[in-house]
Coordinates of C-alpha atoms and ligand atoms in Angstrom, one line a residue:
M1 CA 54.9 -16.3 -22.0
S2 CA 54.1 -12.8 -23.2
Q3 CA 51.1 -10.8 -22.2
C4 CA 49.0 -8.8 -24.6
R5 CA 49.6 -5.0 -24.3
V6 CA 45.9 -4.4 -24.9
C7 CA 44.0 -6.9 -22.8
G8 CA 46.6 -8.8 -20.8
A9 CA 45.7 -12.3 -22.2
S10 CA 48.5 -14.5 -23.4
V11 CA 50.2 -14.0 -26.8
T12 CA 50.9 -17.0 -29.0
L13 CA 54.1 -16.8 -31.1
F14 CA 53.7 -17.4 -34.8
L15 CA 56.9 -16.0 -36.4
D16 CA 60.5 -15.7 -35.0
L17 CA 62.7 -13.4 -37.1
G18 CA 65.7 -13.9 -34.8
N19 CA 68.1 -11.4 -33.3
Q20 CA 67.7 -8.0 -34.9
P21 CA 69.5 -4.6 -34.5
L22 CA 67.6 -1.3 -34.1
S23 CA 66.2 -0.7 -37.6
D24 CA 66.8 3.0 -37.7
V25 CA 70.3 3.3 -36.1
F26 CA 72.9 3.3 -38.8
P27 CA 76.4 2.7 -37.4
A28 CA 79.2 5.1 -38.5
G29 CA 81.0 2.2 -40.2
T30 CA 84.4 3.1 -38.7
P31 CA 86.3 0.3 -37.0
G32 CA 84.8 -0.4 -33.6
S33 CA 81.7 1.7 -34.1
E34 CA 79.6 -1.4 -34.8
A35 CA 80.4 -3.0 -31.6
D36 CA 77.9 -0.9 -29.7
E37 CA 74.9 -2.1 -31.7
F38 CA 71.9 -3.0 -29.6
F39 CA 70.1 -6.3 -30.5
Y40 CA 66.8 -7.7 -29.4
R41 CA 64.7 -10.8 -30.4
L42 CA 62.1 -10.1 -33.1
R43 CA 59.2 -12.4 -32.4
V44 CA 55.6 -11.9 -33.4
G45 CA 52.5 -13.3 -31.9
A46 CA 48.7 -13.0 -31.7
C47 CA 46.7 -12.4 -28.5
T48 CA 44.5 -15.4 -27.5
G49 CA 42.0 -12.9 -26.0
C50 CA 41.6 -9.9 -28.4
A51 CA 43.6 -11.3 -31.4
M52 CA 45.9 -8.2 -31.5
V53 CA 49.1 -9.1 -33.4
Q54 CA 52.1 -7.7 -31.6
L55 CA 55.8 -8.1 -30.9
L56 CA 56.7 -10.2 -27.8
E57 CA 59.6 -8.0 -26.8
E58 CA 59.5 -4.2 -26.4
V59 CA 62.6 -2.1 -27.3
P60 CA 62.9 0.9 -25.0
R61 CA 61.5 4.0 -26.9
E62 CA 64.6 6.1 -26.3
R63 CA 66.7 3.6 -28.2
M64 CA 64.5 3.9 -31.2
F65 CA 63.5 7.6 -31.3
G66 CA 65.2 10.8 -30.4
D67 CA 67.9 12.9 -31.9
H68 CA 69.6 10.2 -33.9
Y69 CA 66.3 9.3 -35.6
P70 CA 67.0 9.6 -39.4
Y71 CA 63.6 9.0 -41.1
R72 CA 62.2 12.1 -42.9
S73 CA 58.6 11.7 -44.0
S74 CA 59.0 14.3 -46.8
G75 CA 61.6 12.1 -48.6
S76 CA 58.9 10.8 -51.0
A77 CA 56.9 12.9 -53.4
V78 CA 54.1 10.4 -53.3
M79 CA 53.9 10.7 -49.5
R80 CA 54.0 14.5 -49.6
R81 CA 51.0 14.4 -51.9
H82 CA 49.3 11.8 -49.7
F83 CA 49.6 14.0 -46.5
T84 CA 48.7 17.2 -48.3
A85 CA 45.5 15.5 -49.6
L86 CA 44.7 14.2 -46.1
A87 CA 45.2 17.7 -44.6
K88 CA 42.9 19.2 -47.2
R89 CA 40.3 16.6 -46.5
L90 CA 40.4 17.3 -42.8
L91 CA 40.0 21.0 -43.6
A92 CA 36.9 20.3 -45.7
L93 CA 35.2 17.5 -43.8
E94 CA 36.1 17.9 -40.1
L95 CA 37.3 21.4 -39.5
S96 CA 35.2 23.7 -41.6
G97 CA 32.2 25.0 -39.6
R98 CA 33.9 24.6 -36.3
D99 CA 34.8 27.6 -34.2
D100 CA 38.6 27.9 -33.8
P101 CA 39.2 24.2 -34.2
F102 CA 42.3 22.5 -32.7
V103 CA 44.3 19.6 -34.3
V104 CA 46.9 17.5 -32.5
E105 CA 49.2 15.1 -34.5
L106 CA 51.2 12.3 -32.9
G107 CA 54.5 11.7 -34.6
C108 CA 54.4 14.8 -36.8
N109 CA 58.1 14.1 -37.8
D110 CA 59.2 16.9 -40.3
G111 CA 55.7 18.4 -40.4
V112 CA 54.8 16.8 -43.7
M113 CA 51.0 16.9 -42.8
L114 CA 50.8 19.8 -40.4
R115 CA 52.5 22.4 -42.7
T116 CA 49.3 22.5 -44.8
L117 CA 47.1 23.2 -41.7
A118 CA 49.7 25.7 -40.4
R119 CA 49.4 27.5 -43.8
A120 CA 45.6 27.5 -43.4
Q121 CA 46.1 29.1 -40.0
I122 CA 44.4 26.2 -38.1
R123 CA 45.4 26.0 -34.4
H124 CA 47.5 22.8 -34.1
L125 CA 50.2 21.0 -32.2
G126 CA 52.6 18.3 -33.4
V127 CA 53.8 15.9 -30.7
E128 CA 57.2 14.6 -31.7
P129 CA 60.0 13.2 -29.5
S130 CA 62.6 13.3 -32.2
V131 CA 63.8 16.8 -31.8
R132 CA 66.2 17.2 -34.7
I133 CA 63.7 16.0 -37.3
S134 CA 61.0 18.2 -35.8
Q135 CA 63.1 21.3 -36.4
T136 CA 62.2 21.0 -40.1
A137 CA 58.5 21.1 -39.1
V138 CA 59.2 24.2 -36.9
E139 CA 60.9 25.9 -39.9
C140 CA 57.7 25.3 -41.9
G141 CA 55.6 27.1 -39.3
V142 CA 54.4 24.1 -37.4
Q143 CA 54.0 24.2 -33.6
V144 CA 55.7 21.3 -32.0
L145 CA 55.8 19.8 -28.5
N146 CA 58.9 17.6 -28.1
A147 CA 57.4 14.8 -26.1
Y148 CA 56.1 11.2 -26.3
F149 CA 52.3 11.3 -26.5
D150 CA 50.6 9.3 -23.7
Q151 CA 47.9 9.9 -21.1
E152 CA 50.1 12.4 -19.1
T153 CA 51.0 14.4 -22.2
A154 CA 47.4 14.5 -23.2
V155 CA 46.5 16.0 -19.8
R156 CA 49.2 18.7 -20.3
I157 CA 48.0 19.6 -23.8
S158 CA 44.4 19.7 -22.7
A159 CA 45.2 22.0 -19.8
E160 CA 47.3 24.3 -22.0
H161 CA 45.3 24.4 -25.3
G162 CA 41.9 22.9 -24.5
P163 CA 40.3 19.9 -26.2
A164 CA 41.2 18.7 -29.7
D165 CA 38.6 18.4 -32.5
V166 CA 40.9 16.1 -34.5
I167 CA 43.7 13.9 -33.3
Y168 CA 45.7 12.4 -36.1
A169 CA 48.6 9.9 -36.3
A170 CA 50.3 8.3 -39.4
N171 CA 52.6 5.4 -38.9
T172 CA 52.9 6.2 -35.2
L173 CA 50.2 4.5 -33.2
C174 CA 51.5 1.1 -34.2
H175 CA 54.9 2.1 -32.9
I176 CA 53.6 2.5 -29.3
P177 CA 53.5 -0.5 -27.0
Y178 CA 51.9 1.6 -24.3
V179 CA 48.9 2.1 -26.6
T180 CA 46.4 1.9 -23.7
S181 CA 47.9 5.0 -22.2
V182 CA 47.7 6.7 -25.6
L183 CA 44.0 5.9 -26.0
D184 CA 43.3 7.0 -22.4
G185 CA 45.0 10.3 -23.5
V186 CA 42.9 10.5 -26.7
A187 CA 39.7 9.9 -24.7
E188 CA 40.9 12.7 -22.3
L189 CA 41.8 15.2 -25.0
L190 CA 39.1 14.8 -27.7
T191 CA 36.1 17.1 -27.9
D192 CA 32.8 15.5 -27.4
D193 CA 32.2 15.2 -31.2
G194 CA 35.9 15.0 -32.2
V195 CA 37.6 12.2 -34.1
F196 CA 40.9 10.3 -33.8
V197 CA 42.1 9.4 -37.3
F198 CA 45.2 7.2 -37.7
E199 CA 46.8 5.1 -40.4
D200 CA 49.2 2.2 -40.2
P201 CA 50.3 -0.9 -42.1
Y202 CA 47.4 -3.3 -42.5
L203 CA 47.8 -6.9 -41.2
G204 CA 45.5 -8.0 -44.1
D205 CA 47.9 -6.6 -46.7
I206 CA 51.0 -7.8 -44.9
V207 CA 49.7 -11.4 -44.8
A208 CA 48.4 -11.2 -48.4
S209 CA 51.7 -9.9 -49.8
T210 CA 54.1 -11.7 -47.4
S211 CA 55.7 -8.3 -46.6
F212 CA 57.4 -9.5 -43.4
D213 CA 59.7 -6.6 -43.5
Q214 CA 56.9 -4.5 -42.1
I215 CA 57.8 -6.3 -38.9
Y216 CA 60.6 -4.6 -37.0
D217 CA 61.3 -2.9 -33.6
E218 CA 59.3 0.3 -34.4
H219 CA 56.2 -1.6 -35.7
F220 CA 55.1 -3.1 -32.4
F221 CA 51.5 -3.7 -33.5
L222 CA 50.1 -5.0 -36.8
F223 CA 46.5 -3.6 -36.7
S224 CA 43.3 -4.8 -38.4
A225 CA 39.7 -3.6 -38.3
T226 CA 38.8 -6.4 -36.0
T227 CA 41.5 -5.7 -33.4
V228 CA 41.3 -1.9 -33.6
A229 CA 37.5 -2.1 -33.0
R230 CA 38.1 -4.1 -29.9
L231 CA 40.9 -1.8 -28.7
A232 CA 38.6 1.3 -29.2
E233 CA 35.8 -0.2 -27.2
R234 CA 38.0 -0.6 -24.2
H235 CA 38.4 3.1 -24.1
G236 CA 34.8 4.3 -24.6
L237 CA 35.5 4.9 -28.3
A238 CA 34.2 3.3 -31.4
L239 CA 35.6 2.5 -34.8
V240 CA 33.3 4.4 -37.2
D241 CA 35.2 4.2 -40.5
V242 CA 38.0 2.4 -42.2
E243 CA 39.6 3.2 -45.5
R244 CA 42.2 1.1 -47.5
L245 CA 45.2 3.1 -48.5
P246 CA 47.8 2.2 -51.2
V247 CA 50.7 3.8 -49.5
H248 CA 53.6 2.0 -47.8
G249 CA 52.5 -1.3 -49.4
G250 CA 48.9 -1.2 -48.0
E251 CA 47.6 0.6 -45.0
L252 CA 44.3 1.2 -43.2
R253 CA 43.0 4.5 -42.1
Y254 CA 40.9 4.2 -39.0
T255 CA 38.4 6.8 -37.7
L256 CA 37.5 6.6 -34.0
A257 CA 34.8 8.7 -32.3
R258 CA 33.3 8.6 -28.8
A259 CA 31.0 5.7 -28.5
G260 CA 27.4 6.6 -29.5
K261 CA 28.5 10.0 -31.1
R262 CA 28.8 8.9 -34.7
R263 CA 27.1 6.2 -36.7
A264 CA 29.6 3.6 -38.0
G265 CA 29.7 3.5 -41.8
G266 CA 29.2 0.2 -43.6
A267 CA 32.9 -0.1 -44.4
V268 CA 33.7 -1.2 -40.8
A269 CA 31.3 -4.1 -40.7
E270 CA 32.2 -5.1 -44.2
L271 CA 36.0 -5.3 -43.4
V272 CA 35.5 -7.0 -40.1
A273 CA 33.3 -9.6 -41.8
E274 CA 36.0 -10.0 -44.6
E275 CA 38.7 -10.5 -42.0
A276 CA 36.6 -13.2 -40.3
A277 CA 35.7 -14.9 -43.6
R278 CA 39.4 -15.2 -44.5
G279 CA 40.3 -16.3 -41.0
L280 CA 42.9 -13.5 -40.8
H281 CA 43.6 -13.9 -37.1
T282 CA 43.5 -17.7 -36.9
P283 CA 46.6 -19.7 -36.0
E284 CA 46.3 -21.5 -39.3
A285 CA 46.4 -18.3 -41.4
L286 CA 49.3 -16.9 -39.4
S287 CA 51.2 -20.2 -39.7
V288 CA 50.7 -20.2 -43.5
F289 CA 52.1 -16.6 -43.5
A290 CA 55.1 -17.7 -41.5
T291 CA 55.8 -20.5 -43.9
A292 CA 55.5 -18.0 -46.9
V293 CA 58.0 -15.7 -45.1
R294 CA 60.6 -18.5 -44.7
R295 CA 60.1 -19.4 -48.4
N296 CA 60.6 -15.8 -49.6
A297 CA 63.7 -15.3 -47.4
H298 CA 65.1 -18.6 -48.8
D299 CA 64.3 -17.6 -52.4
L300 CA 65.9 -14.2 -52.0
V301 CA 69.2 -15.5 -50.7
E302 CA 69.3 -18.2 -53.4
L303 CA 68.7 -15.6 -56.2
L304 CA 71.3 -13.2 -54.8
S305 CA 73.9 -15.9 -54.3
R306 CA 73.4 -17.3 -57.8
L307 CA 73.8 -13.9 -59.4
R308 CA 76.9 -13.1 -57.4
G309 CA 78.2 -16.6 -58.3
E310 CA 77.8 -15.6 -62.0
G311 CA 79.8 -12.5 -61.3
R312 CA 77.0 -9.9 -61.4
T313 CA 77.1 -6.8 -59.4
I314 CA 74.2 -6.2 -57.0
A315 CA 73.2 -3.0 -55.1
A316 CA 70.0 -2.0 -53.2
Y317 CA 67.8 1.1 -53.3
G318 CA 66.4 2.6 -50.2
A319 CA 68.0 2.1 -46.8
T320 CA 64.6 1.4 -45.2
A321 CA 63.9 0.5 -41.7
K322 CA 62.0 -2.5 -43.2
S323 CA 65.2 -3.8 -44.9
A324 CA 66.9 -4.3 -41.5
T325 CA 64.5 -7.2 -41.0
V326 CA 65.2 -8.7 -44.4
T327 CA 69.0 -8.3 -44.4
N328 CA 69.5 -9.5 -40.8
Y329 CA 67.0 -12.4 -41.1
C330 CA 68.5 -13.5 -44.4
N331 CA 72.1 -12.6 -43.4
I332 CA 72.6 -10.4 -46.5
G333 CA 75.8 -8.4 -46.1
P334 CA 78.2 -6.6 -48.4
E335 CA 79.3 -9.8 -50.1
L336 CA 75.8 -10.2 -51.6
V337 CA 74.7 -6.5 -51.8
S338 CA 77.6 -4.2 -52.1
V339 CA 76.0 -0.9 -51.4
V340 CA 72.6 0.7 -50.7
Y341 CA 71.6 4.0 -52.4
D342 CA 69.5 6.4 -50.4
T343 CA 68.6 10.1 -50.5
T344 CA 68.7 10.6 -46.7
P345 CA 71.7 12.7 -45.6
E346 CA 71.6 11.2 -42.1
K347 CA 72.0 7.6 -43.5
Q348 CA 74.7 8.4 -46.1
G349 CA 78.3 7.5 -45.2
R350 CA 77.1 5.1 -42.6
V351 CA 76.4 1.3 -42.8
T352 CA 73.1 -0.6 -42.5
P353 CA 72.1 -1.9 -39.1
G354 CA 73.5 -5.3 -38.2
T355 CA 74.7 -6.3 -41.7
H356 CA 76.9 -3.2 -42.4
I357 CA 76.3 -2.6 -46.1
P358 CA 77.6 0.9 -46.9
V359 CA 74.9 3.6 -47.6
T360 CA 75.7 6.0 -50.4
P361 CA 73.9 9.0 -51.9
A362 CA 71.2 8.0 -54.5
A363 CA 72.8 10.6 -56.8
E364 CA 75.7 8.2 -57.3
F365 CA 73.5 5.3 -58.5
A366 CA 74.7 5.7 -62.1
D367 CA 78.4 5.8 -61.6
P368 CA 78.5 3.0 -62.5
Y369 CA 75.1 1.3 -62.5
P370 CA 75.0 -2.2 -60.9
D371 CA 73.7 -5.1 -62.9
Y372 CA 70.9 -5.6 -60.4
A373 CA 69.3 -3.4 -57.7
V374 CA 67.2 -4.8 -54.9
L375 CA 64.2 -2.6 -54.2
F376 CA 64.5 -2.3 -50.4
A377 CA 62.0 0.6 -50.7
W378 CA 59.5 -1.6 -52.7
N379 CA 56.7 0.4 -51.3
H380 CA 58.0 3.4 -53.3
A381 CA 58.6 1.3 -56.4
A382 CA 56.5 3.4 -58.8
E383 CA 58.2 6.7 -57.7
I384 CA 61.7 5.2 -57.7
M385 CA 61.4 3.3 -61.0
T386 CA 60.0 6.4 -62.8
K387 CA 62.9 8.5 -61.4
E388 CA 65.6 6.0 -62.3
T389 CA 64.6 4.9 -65.9
G390 CA 68.3 5.4 -66.8
F391 CA 69.0 2.2 -64.8
T392 CA 66.8 -0.1 -66.9
D393 CA 67.7 1.8 -70.1
H394 CA 71.2 0.8 -69.3
G395 CA 70.3 -2.8 -69.0
G396 CA 69.9 -2.9 -65.2
R397 CA 67.2 -5.1 -63.6
W398 CA 65.2 -4.5 -60.4
I399 CA 64.8 -7.2 -57.9
T400 CA 61.8 -7.3 -55.5
Y401 CA 60.8 -9.8 -52.7
V402 CA 57.2 -8.6 -52.3
P403 CA 54.8 -10.4 -52.8
E404 CA 57.5 -12.9 -54.0
V405 CA 61.1 -12.9 -55.1
R406 CA 61.2 -11.7 -58.7
V407 CA 63.5 -10.0 -61.2
L408 CA 61.4 -7.3 -62.7
Ligands
LIG501 O1 56.7 3.5 -40.1 C1 57.7 4.1 -40.5 C2 57.7 4.6 -41.9 C3 56.7 5.6 -42.2 O2 59.0 5.2 -42.2 C4 58.9 4.3 -39.6 N1 58.9 3.4 -38.6 C5 60.2 4.3 -40.3 C6 60.1 4.5 -41.8 O3 60.2 3.2 -42.4 P1 61.0 2.9 -43.7 O4 62.4 3.4 -43.5 O5 60.9 1.5 -44.1 O6 60.2 3.9 -44.7 P2 60.3 4.2 -46.3 O7 59.4 5.3 -46.6 O8 60.0 3.0 -47.1 O9 61.8 4.6 -46.5 C7 62.3 4.9 -47.8 C8 63.8 5.1 -47.8 O10 64.2 5.2 -49.1 C9 64.2 6.4 -47.1 O11 65.5 6.2 -46.5 C10 64.4 7.4 -48.3 C11 64.8 6.5 -49.4 N2 64.3 6.9 -50.7 C12 65.2 7.2 -51.7 O12 66.4 7.0 -51.5 N3 64.7 7.6 -52.9 C13 63.0 7.1 -50.9 C14 62.5 7.5 -52.1 C15 61.0 7.6 -52.4 C16 63.4 7.8 -53.2 O13 63.0 8.2 -54.3
LIG502 N1 53.9 10.5 -39.3 C1 55.1 10.4 -40.0 C2 56.3 9.7 -39.2 C3 56.2 8.3 -39.0 S1 57.7 7.7 -38.1 C4 54.9 9.5 -41.3 O1 53.9 8.9 -41.4 O2 55.8 9.5 -42.2 C5 57.1 7.5 -36.5 C6 57.3 8.9 -35.7 O3 56.6 8.7 -34.5 C7 58.7 9.2 -35.4 O4 58.9 10.5 -35.9 C8 58.8 9.1 -33.9 O5 59.8 10.0 -33.4 C9 57.4 9.4 -33.5 N2 57.0 8.8 -32.2 C10 57.4 7.7 -31.5 N3 56.7 7.5 -30.4 C11 55.9 8.6 -30.2 C12 55.0 9.0 -29.2 N4 54.7 8.3 -28.1 N5 54.3 10.2 -29.4 C13 54.5 10.9 -30.5 N6 55.3 10.6 -31.5 C14 56.0 9.4 -31.4
LIG503 ZN1 44.7 -9.0 -26.2

């Protein structure tokens, strides 16, 4: 039996996605290079004490992050705009009026958010263990500390730079099983009236849209307003605001402040009530979700097998970390999907984790176009489909599996 990483109570399994490789390690594809792949068991459960949804097995962080880490946050124009808008909002609403404010970001990656604050000459520090990716941030004028943020790192930062007025994290807190150490660190580092703002995929959206590919090694927690409010409380903090975000298929932005320092807006109580009303954390709802996942996986394999049987060519678009879960759970290899197109240089010329589908530059999508392309980056559908109108003009058809398997 697994114990909750937040409160220590037992965690009840509701979905087993089988043996999975690391989602962001792309083997070289040369004979023998695939033999070293690391696998773990991807099982998800909900805590019987605090309801937090989490993986039952932790993958050591050094296996996931570090110099090999290929994900570049700036790879999407929509995400660049999203983070620039967030930085401008922090400038206007949290930082203006403060004397020499200081901002710390956990998981700053290539500096997609902090570059705007650097340009505005705001004192800041990005904490990022993946050194190679963070070099792009440094080239953009961002100050980076190559480390894993936790309580110890927070003490170091506080001693060197003083307290932080804003601590921010996008798609990073949910990646950290030692979340209690992170929140101890936040409580240590934050000014008296500072805020911790973070955004992560929302359990409510994942369940509503059966987006089970949001579950993989890096996504250790699937947060909700209910569970984050409880987590905050354990660290002398309070959830004072939540905001639904359309990016990455549906996320929540949480704002935490020291308990008693800010009045919670109505949005928190409203969303907590909504989650209770729909029974989001109940074993029944989670079991309905698990059944929907199995159905979607079955439908996807059936569609791809039928199309291949009819002699159609099928490729995929976006060598996402998410698609590792789908391809490995559904056993989709090169016989069904011949190639994955992707703009990331670090993924190109390699093969997908576990299922070994070759990854090729997106610039080669048109020569020749496949009959069908599976949108592995379905969360960037609008951006990709706008950019690739030539594909559909040419008679090509997109395939998605969120919220259900469909030819678009
Ligand atoms: O949480 C995480 C999110 C933020 O990023 C990390 N754990 C890892 C990563 O997850 P992902 O790989 O599922 O993220 P994306 O943003 O869905 O990945 C998109 C992939 O598609 C990238 O490899 C880039 C590629 N892409 C492309 O080829 N053409 C993306 C766009 C927008 C494009 O136009
Ligand atoms: N914030 C970016 C990157 C998300 S990917 C975005 O939203 O696009 C997650 C990032 O968190 C990776 O760059 C990874 O190296 C980093 N990371 C993982 N564990 C961390 C930790 N303990 N402290 C700080 N960063 C961490
Ligand atoms: Zn718990």
